[in-house]
Coordinates of C-alpha atoms in Angstrom, one line a residue:
M1 CA 137.5 -101.5 45.4
N2 CA 140.3 -100.5 43.0
S3 CA 140.2 -102.2 39.6
L4 CA 143.2 -104.0 38.3
A5 CA 142.1 -104.0 34.7
G6 CA 145.6 -102.7 33.7
A7 CA 147.5 -105.4 35.6
V8 CA 150.9 -106.1 34.2
V9 CA 151.8 -109.8 33.9
L10 CA 155.5 -110.3 34.7
T11 CA 156.4 -114.0 34.4
K12 CA 160.0 -115.1 34.1
T13 CA 162.1 -113.1 31.6
G14 CA 164.0 -114.7 28.8
G15 CA 167.1 -113.8 26.7
I16 CA 170.4 -112.9 28.3
L17 CA 168.7 -111.8 31.5
G18 CA 167.0 -115.2 32.0
P19 CA 169.9 -117.2 33.4
I20 CA 171.1 -114.2 35.5
A21 CA 167.7 -113.7 37.0
G22 CA 167.5 -117.4 37.7
I23 CA 170.7 -117.3 39.7
L24 CA 169.6 -114.2 41.6
G25 CA 166.2 -115.8 42.3
W26 CA 168.0 -118.9 43.7
I27 CA 170.0 -116.6 46.1
M28 CA 166.8 -114.9 47.2
D29 CA 165.1 -118.2 47.7
L30 CA 168.0 -119.3 49.9
L31 CA 167.7 -116.1 52.0
F32 CA 164.0 -116.8 52.4
R33 CA 164.6 -120.3 53.6
I34 CA 167.3 -119.1 56.1
T35 CA 165.0 -116.4 57.6
S36 CA 162.2 -119.0 57.7
T37 CA 164.3 -121.2 60.0
F38 CA 164.1 -118.3 62.5
G39 CA 160.3 -118.1 62.1
I40 CA 160.5 -115.0 59.9
E41 CA 158.9 -115.2 56.5
N42 CA 158.9 -111.6 55.1
I43 CA 159.6 -110.6 51.5
G44 CA 160.5 -107.1 52.5
L45 CA 163.3 -108.3 54.8
C46 CA 164.5 -110.7 52.1
I47 CA 164.7 -107.8 49.6
I48 CA 167.0 -105.9 52.1
L49 CA 169.2 -109.0 52.7
F50 CA 169.2 -109.7 49.0
T51 CA 170.3 -106.2 48.2
L52 CA 173.2 -106.5 50.7
V53 CA 174.4 -109.8 49.2
T54 CA 174.3 -108.5 45.6
K55 CA 176.2 -105.4 46.6
L56 CA 178.9 -107.5 48.2
L57 CA 179.1 -109.7 45.1
M58 CA 179.5 -106.7 42.8
M59 CA 181.9 -104.9 45.1
P60 CA 185.1 -106.0 43.2
L61 CA 183.6 -104.5 40.0
T62 CA 182.7 -101.3 41.8
I63 CA 186.2 -100.9 43.2
K64 CA 187.7 -101.5 39.8
Q65 CA 185.4 -98.9 38.2
Q66 CA 186.1 -96.3 40.8
K67 CA 189.8 -96.8 40.5
S68 CA 189.4 -96.0 36.8
S69 CA 187.4 -92.9 37.8
K70 CA 190.0 -91.7 40.2
L71 CA 192.7 -92.3 37.6
M72 CA 190.6 -90.3 35.1
T73 CA 190.7 -87.4 37.6
V74 CA 194.5 -87.4 37.4
M75 CA 194.4 -87.6 33.6
Q76 CA 191.7 -85.0 33.1
P77 CA 193.9 -81.9 33.1
E78 CA 196.1 -83.3 30.3
I79 CA 193.0 -84.4 28.3
A80 CA 191.4 -81.0 28.9
A81 CA 194.6 -79.3 27.6
I82 CA 194.5 -81.4 24.4
Q83 CA 190.9 -80.6 23.9
K84 CA 191.5 -76.9 24.4
K85 CA 194.4 -77.1 21.9
Y86 CA 192.1 -78.3 19.2
K87 CA 189.1 -76.2 20.2
G88 CA 187.3 -74.8 17.1
K89 CA 188.8 -77.4 14.8
E90 CA 186.1 -80.0 15.3
N91 CA 185.2 -80.0 11.6
D92 CA 188.9 -80.4 10.5
Q93 CA 189.3 -84.2 9.9
K94 CA 193.0 -84.1 10.3
A95 CA 192.9 -82.1 13.5
A96 CA 190.2 -84.4 14.9
M97 CA 192.4 -87.4 14.2
M98 CA 195.4 -85.8 15.8
M99 CA 193.3 -84.9 18.9
Q100 CA 192.2 -88.5 19.3
A101 CA 195.7 -89.7 18.8
E102 CA 197.0 -87.4 21.5
I103 CA 194.2 -88.4 23.9
K104 CA 194.9 -92.1 23.3
A105 CA 198.6 -91.4 24.0
V106 CA 197.6 -90.0 27.4
Y107 CA 195.5 -93.1 28.2
E108 CA 198.5 -95.3 27.3
K109 CA 200.8 -93.2 29.5
Y110 CA 198.6 -94.1 32.5
G111 CA 198.2 -97.7 31.4
T112 CA 194.5 -97.6 30.8
S113 CA 192.1 -97.2 27.8
M114 CA 189.2 -95.1 26.8
T115 CA 186.8 -98.0 27.6
G116 CA 188.6 -99.2 30.8
G117 CA 186.2 -97.4 33.1
C118 CA 183.1 -98.5 31.1
L119 CA 183.7 -102.2 31.2
P120 CA 182.8 -102.8 34.8
L121 CA 179.6 -100.8 34.3
L122 CA 178.7 -102.8 31.2
I123 CA 179.2 -106.0 33.2
Q124 CA 176.9 -104.7 36.0
M125 CA 174.1 -103.6 33.7
P126 CA 172.6 -107.0 32.9
I127 CA 172.9 -107.9 36.6
I128 CA 171.0 -104.8 37.6
F129 CA 168.2 -105.3 35.0
A130 CA 167.9 -109.0 36.2
L131 CA 167.7 -107.7 39.8
Y132 CA 164.7 -105.6 38.9
R133 CA 162.9 -108.6 37.3
V134 CA 163.4 -110.7 40.4
I135 CA 162.3 -107.9 42.8
Y136 CA 159.3 -107.0 40.6
N137 CA 157.9 -110.5 40.4
I138 CA 159.3 -112.5 43.3
P139 CA 156.9 -115.5 43.1
A140 CA 158.2 -116.3 39.5
Y141 CA 161.8 -116.7 40.9
V142 CA 161.6 -117.6 44.6
Q143 CA 160.1 -121.1 44.8
S144 CA 159.6 -120.9 48.5
V145 CA 157.2 -118.0 48.0
R146 CA 155.6 -119.4 44.9
G147 CA 154.6 -122.5 46.9
Y148 CA 152.1 -120.5 48.9
Y149 CA 150.4 -119.2 45.8
E150 CA 150.3 -122.7 44.3
T151 CA 148.6 -123.9 47.4
V152 CA 145.9 -121.2 47.0
I153 CA 145.4 -122.2 43.3
S154 CA 145.1 -125.8 44.2
H155 CA 142.0 -125.0 46.3
L156 CA 140.2 -123.2 43.6
P157 CA 137.1 -125.2 42.4
S158 CA 137.1 -127.0 39.1
G159 CA 136.0 -124.7 36.3
Y160 CA 137.0 -121.5 38.2
Q161 CA 138.5 -120.1 35.0
T162 CA 135.0 -119.5 33.5
Q163 CA 133.2 -118.3 36.6
Q164 CA 132.0 -114.7 36.6
A165 CA 133.1 -114.2 40.2
E166 CA 134.2 -111.0 41.9
A167 CA 137.8 -111.9 41.4
H168 CA 137.2 -112.2 37.7
K169 CA 135.8 -108.7 37.5
M170 CA 139.0 -107.3 39.1
V171 CA 141.0 -107.8 35.9
G172 CA 138.4 -107.9 33.1
E173 CA 137.0 -110.8 31.1
K174 CA 140.1 -111.1 28.9
F175 CA 142.3 -112.2 31.7
D176 CA 143.7 -115.8 31.1
Y177 CA 142.9 -117.9 34.2
N178 CA 144.1 -121.0 32.4
N179 CA 147.7 -119.9 32.8
V180 CA 148.9 -120.7 36.3
N181 CA 151.8 -118.2 36.0
T182 CA 149.5 -115.3 35.1
V183 CA 147.2 -116.2 37.9
I184 CA 150.1 -116.1 40.4
D185 CA 151.1 -112.7 38.9
L186 CA 147.6 -111.5 39.6
L187 CA 147.5 -112.8 43.2
Y188 CA 150.9 -111.2 44.0
T189 CA 149.3 -107.8 43.3
F190 CA 146.3 -108.3 45.7
T191 CA 145.8 -106.0 48.6
A192 CA 144.1 -107.2 51.8
Q193 CA 140.8 -106.0 50.6
Q194 CA 141.1 -107.8 47.3
W195 CA 142.1 -111.0 49.2
D196 CA 138.9 -110.7 51.2
S197 CA 136.9 -110.4 47.9
F198 CA 138.7 -113.3 46.4
V199 CA 138.1 -115.5 49.4
A200 CA 134.4 -114.5 49.4
A201 CA 134.2 -115.6 45.7
F202 CA 136.1 -118.8 46.4
P203 CA 135.5 -119.9 50.0
A204 CA 137.7 -123.0 49.7
V205 CA 140.7 -120.7 49.3
G206 CA 140.3 -119.3 52.8
Q207 CA 140.8 -122.9 54.1
A208 CA 143.9 -123.6 52.1
V209 CA 146.8 -124.6 54.3
T210 CA 150.4 -125.6 53.6
D211 CA 152.1 -128.9 54.5
A212 CA 153.2 -127.2 57.8
G213 CA 149.5 -126.4 58.6
V214 CA 149.8 -122.6 58.0
N215 CA 146.9 -120.8 56.4
A216 CA 148.2 -119.9 52.9
V217 CA 146.3 -116.6 52.4
E218 CA 147.3 -115.3 55.9
A219 CA 150.9 -116.3 55.2
I220 CA 150.9 -114.5 51.9
E221 CA 149.5 -111.3 53.5
N222 CA 152.0 -111.4 56.3
M223 CA 155.0 -112.1 54.0
Q224 CA 154.1 -109.2 51.7
S225 CA 153.5 -106.8 54.5
F226 CA 156.4 -104.5 55.5
F227 CA 155.6 -101.8 58.1
G228 CA 152.0 -102.3 57.3
L229 CA 152.5 -101.8 53.5
N230 CA 151.8 -104.5 50.9
I231 CA 155.1 -104.4 48.9
A232 CA 153.3 -105.3 45.7
Y233 CA 151.2 -102.1 45.9
T234 CA 152.3 -98.7 44.8
P235 CA 152.8 -95.8 47.3
F236 CA 150.5 -93.7 45.1
Q237 CA 147.7 -96.2 45.4
V238 CA 148.2 -96.4 49.2
I239 CA 148.0 -92.6 49.6
V240 CA 145.0 -92.3 47.3
N241 CA 143.2 -95.0 49.2
F242 CA 144.0 -93.2 52.5
F243 CA 142.3 -90.0 51.3
E244 CA 139.4 -91.9 49.8
Q245 CA 139.1 -93.9 53.0
Q246 CA 139.3 -97.2 51.1
G247 CA 141.0 -100.5 51.9
G248 CA 141.5 -99.7 55.6
V249 CA 144.6 -97.6 55.0
T250 CA 145.8 -95.9 58.2
L251 CA 147.7 -92.7 58.6
G252 CA 150.8 -94.7 59.5
M253 CA 150.6 -96.8 56.3
A254 CA 150.2 -93.6 54.2
A255 CA 153.2 -92.1 55.9
A256 CA 155.3 -95.2 55.2
A257 CA 154.2 -95.1 51.6
L258 CA 155.2 -91.5 51.3
A259 CA 158.5 -92.1 53.1
I260 CA 159.7 -94.7 50.5
P261 CA 160.0 -92.4 47.5
I262 CA 161.4 -89.6 49.6
L263 CA 164.0 -91.8 51.2
A264 CA 164.8 -93.3 47.8
G265 CA 165.5 -89.8 46.4
L266 CA 167.5 -88.5 49.3
S267 CA 169.6 -91.7 49.8
Q268 CA 170.4 -91.8 46.0
W269 CA 171.5 -88.1 46.0
Y270 CA 173.8 -88.6 49.0
S271 CA 175.3 -91.8 47.7
T272 CA 176.0 -90.1 44.3
K273 CA 177.6 -87.3 46.2
L274 CA 179.9 -89.7 48.0
M275 CA 180.7 -91.6 44.8
T276 CA 181.9 -88.3 43.1
A277 CA 183.9 -87.1 46.1
N278 CA 187.2 -88.6 44.7
Q279 CA 186.5 -87.3 41.3
S280 CA 185.4 -83.7 42.1
Q281 CA 186.9 -81.1 39.9
P282 CA 186.6 -77.3 39.8
A283 CA 183.7 -76.0 37.8
D284 CA 184.6 -75.7 34.1
D285 CA 182.3 -73.7 32.0
D286 CA 183.9 -75.0 28.8
N287 CA 183.3 -78.7 29.8
P288 CA 179.7 -79.6 28.8
A289 CA 180.2 -83.1 30.2
A290 CA 180.9 -81.8 33.7
S291 CA 177.9 -79.6 33.5
M292 CA 175.7 -82.4 32.3
M293 CA 177.0 -84.7 35.1
K294 CA 176.2 -82.1 37.7
S295 CA 172.6 -81.8 36.4
M296 CA 172.2 -85.6 36.3
N297 CA 173.2 -85.9 39.9
I298 CA 170.2 -83.7 40.8
T299 CA 167.8 -85.0 38.1
M300 CA 168.2 -88.7 38.7
P301 CA 167.2 -88.7 42.4
L302 CA 164.2 -86.6 41.5
M303 CA 163.2 -89.1 38.9
S304 CA 163.6 -91.9 41.5
V305 CA 161.1 -90.1 43.7
F306 CA 158.7 -89.8 40.8
F307 CA 159.0 -93.5 39.7
C308 CA 158.8 -94.8 43.2
F309 CA 155.3 -93.4 43.5
S310 CA 154.2 -95.5 40.5
F311 CA 156.3 -98.6 41.0
A312 CA 155.5 -101.4 43.5
S313 CA 156.7 -100.6 47.0
G314 CA 159.0 -103.6 46.8
I315 CA 161.0 -101.7 44.1
G316 CA 161.1 -98.6 46.2
L317 CA 162.3 -100.6 49.2
Y318 CA 165.0 -102.1 47.0
W319 CA 166.1 -98.6 45.9
V320 CA 166.3 -97.3 49.4
A321 CA 168.2 -100.4 50.6
Q322 CA 170.5 -100.2 47.6
S323 CA 171.4 -96.6 48.2
V324 CA 171.9 -97.0 52.0
F325 CA 174.3 -99.9 51.4
T326 CA 176.0 -97.9 48.7
I327 CA 176.5 -95.1 51.2
I328 CA 178.1 -97.5 53.7
Q329 CA 180.2 -99.1 51.0
Q330 CA 181.2 -95.8 49.5
V331 CA 182.5 -94.4 52.8
W332 CA 184.8 -97.5 53.0
I333 CA 185.9 -97.2 49.3
N334 CA 186.6 -93.5 49.6
S335 CA 188.8 -94.2 52.7
Y336 CA 190.6 -97.0 50.7
L337 CA 191.1 -94.9 47.6
N338 CA 192.5 -92.0 49.6
K339 CA 195.3 -94.4 50.7
V340 CA 196.0 -95.7 47.2
D341 CA 199.3 -94.4 45.7
M342 CA 198.5 -93.2 42.2
D343 CA 202.1 -93.9 41.0
D344 CA 201.8 -97.5 42.1
L345 CA 198.4 -97.8 40.4
V346 CA 199.8 -96.4 37.2
Q347 CA 202.8 -98.7 37.3
K348 CA 200.5 -101.7 37.8
N349 CA 198.3 -100.6 34.9
I350 CA 201.4 -100.3 32.7
E351 CA 202.6 -103.8 33.7
K352 CA 199.2 -105.2 32.7
T353 CA 199.1 -103.3 29.5
N354 CA 202.6 -104.4 28.5
K355 CA 201.7 -108.1 29.1
K356 CA 198.8 -107.6 26.7
R357 CA 201.0 -105.8 24.2
A358 CA 203.7 -108.5 24.4
K359 CA 201.1 -111.1 23.4
K360 CA 200.4 -109.1 20.3
G361 CA 204.1 -108.6 19.5
L362 CA 204.0 -104.9 20.3
S363 CA 206.7 -102.9 22.0
P364 CA 206.2 -102.1 25.7
V365 CA 204.7 -98.8 26.9
K366 CA 206.8 -96.8 29.5
V367 CA 205.4 -94.5 32.2
G368 CA 205.6 -90.9 31.3
N369 CA 206.6 -91.3 27.6
V370 CA 203.6 -89.5 26.2
D371 CA 205.8 -86.8 24.5
E372 CA 207.8 -89.6 22.8
M373 CA 204.6 -91.3 21.6
L374 CA 203.3 -88.0 20.2
K375 CA 206.6 -87.3 18.5
R376 CA 206.4 -90.7 16.8
M377 CA 202.9 -90.0 15.7
E378 CA 203.8 -86.6 14.3
E379 CA 206.8 -88.2 12.4
K380 CA 204.5 -90.9 11.0
E381 CA 202.0 -88.2 10.0
S382 CA 204.8 -86.2 8.3
R383 CA 206.0 -89.3 6.4
E384 CA 202.5 -90.1 5.2
E385 CA 202.0 -86.5 4.1
S386 CA 205.3 -86.4 2.3
A387 CA 204.5 -89.7 0.5
R388 CA 201.1 -88.3 -0.5
M389 CA 202.5 -85.0 -1.9
E390 CA 205.2 -87.0 -3.8
K391 CA 202.5 -89.1 -5.4
I392 CA 200.5 -86.0 -6.4
A393 CA 203.6 -84.4 -7.9
K394 CA 204.4 -87.6 -9.9
T395 CA 200.9 -87.9 -11.2
K396 CA 201.0 -84.2 -12.2
V397 CA 204.2 -84.8 -14.2
Q398 CA 202.8 -87.8 -15.9
V399 CA 199.7 -85.9 -17.0
E400 CA 201.8 -83.0 -18.3
E401 CA 204.0 -85.3 -20.3
S402 CA 200.9 -87.1 -21.7
N403 CA 199.3 -83.9 -22.7
K404 CA 202.5 -82.7 -24.4
Y405 CA 202.8 -85.9 -26.4
Y406 CA 199.2 -85.9 -27.6
N407 CA 199.0 -82.2 -28.3
Q408 CA 202.2 -81.9 -30.4
D409 CA 201.8 -80.4 -33.9
A410 CA 198.3 -79.1 -33.0
K411 CA 196.8 -76.3 -31.0
P412 CA 195.8 -77.5 -27.6
G413 CA 192.1 -78.0 -27.2
S414 CA 191.4 -77.8 -30.9
L415 CA 189.6 -80.5 -32.9
A416 CA 192.9 -81.4 -34.6
A417 CA 194.5 -81.9 -31.1
K418 CA 191.8 -84.2 -30.1
A419 CA 192.0 -86.2 -33.4
N420 CA 195.8 -86.3 -33.0
M421 CA 195.3 -87.6 -29.4
V422 CA 193.2 -90.5 -30.7
A423 CA 195.7 -91.3 -33.4
K424 CA 198.6 -91.2 -30.9
Y425 CA 196.7 -93.4 -28.5
N426 CA 196.0 -96.0 -31.3
E427 CA 199.7 -95.8 -32.2
R428 CA 200.8 -96.6 -28.7
Q429 CA 198.3 -99.5 -28.5
E430 CA 199.7 -101.0 -31.7
K431 CA 203.3 -100.7 -30.5
G432 CA 202.3 -102.5 -27.3
K433 CA 200.8 -105.4 -29.2
K434 CA 203.9 -105.9 -31.4
K435 CA 206.0 -106.1 -28.2

């Protein structure tokens, strides 16, 4: 039997993710109840349906972000030309400021901003993190599923927390059996073999039934099984158990466990390829960002394969479903974006920008007036430089006149000149007081 001494306790999360995870958990609970009305109680199926619903909910943000990405493709040649213009002057503060000003002018020309494409992603990030929390610990968020585990716990004998039973040995003596949430976390990670050991240690658990007369342990094992896999178990553990001939793992179960990481990597790679189809650019050896993005498009799917082996199969199933739905969604989005008139898109962006500028009392931005904006920036820079040089010249004249006054009748730099300077200074101070 495999030891779970390193079991991770994942009860409900707090902070900003807490309310978001709560809402997502409610959605998944609703899906579980709907499938239950058709006699299907399976967490794996609910994960797939849950992924579909969340993809549909976030689709407006996805379209907005990809419109910004496509607009960025149109802007990129102008931005690249500006960067090339100032290449080698990165340490020149004035040149760096001018480069940023020119790039900003290009963004204004197209009615967008440097952070416009990032905002939808920033909004999606907390949702994605909350999704992982729900998928990773379903009983904590899906009340319909949690009810089965509570039924099991209610049939544990009084004082079970201190019994040195086989179930206790699975996680070590430091495990807190007094906390119901942590006990449910533990039970959620059980394999069929561990459930057998648990029932052998606490026979009453094997007789636990729900209000509908369903055996709770059998219901839990069935709802956590997806193509023969326990979705709370890692693919790596399943494959190891197959070769060690433990836990009754069959060749089909091992093949399914191996398929999840591979499908996760391949589907993510293809979905990423589709997402970058509208933003594809010729290779640019001088653009490190493009080179890094190309490497990431290969590295990230490989990392997904690696992590899927060590994460619960439910997470891997979510990644596969998410990538498959992304592929389907992306085919439609690419078709839609190919029909979008970029001139109309720019005009709409300009109109939105001008509404915001009007509220701030700023003059409107016009399409294609980047040269005019750059000219105004250069004129402003020239005026500021002229004012600075004028101030320096004025200060220089004042210093020369002061030195001439103090050093009269004495050799400059001599002791007499210094004494004369002090005397003249005192004289001026006295005159100032009389006035």
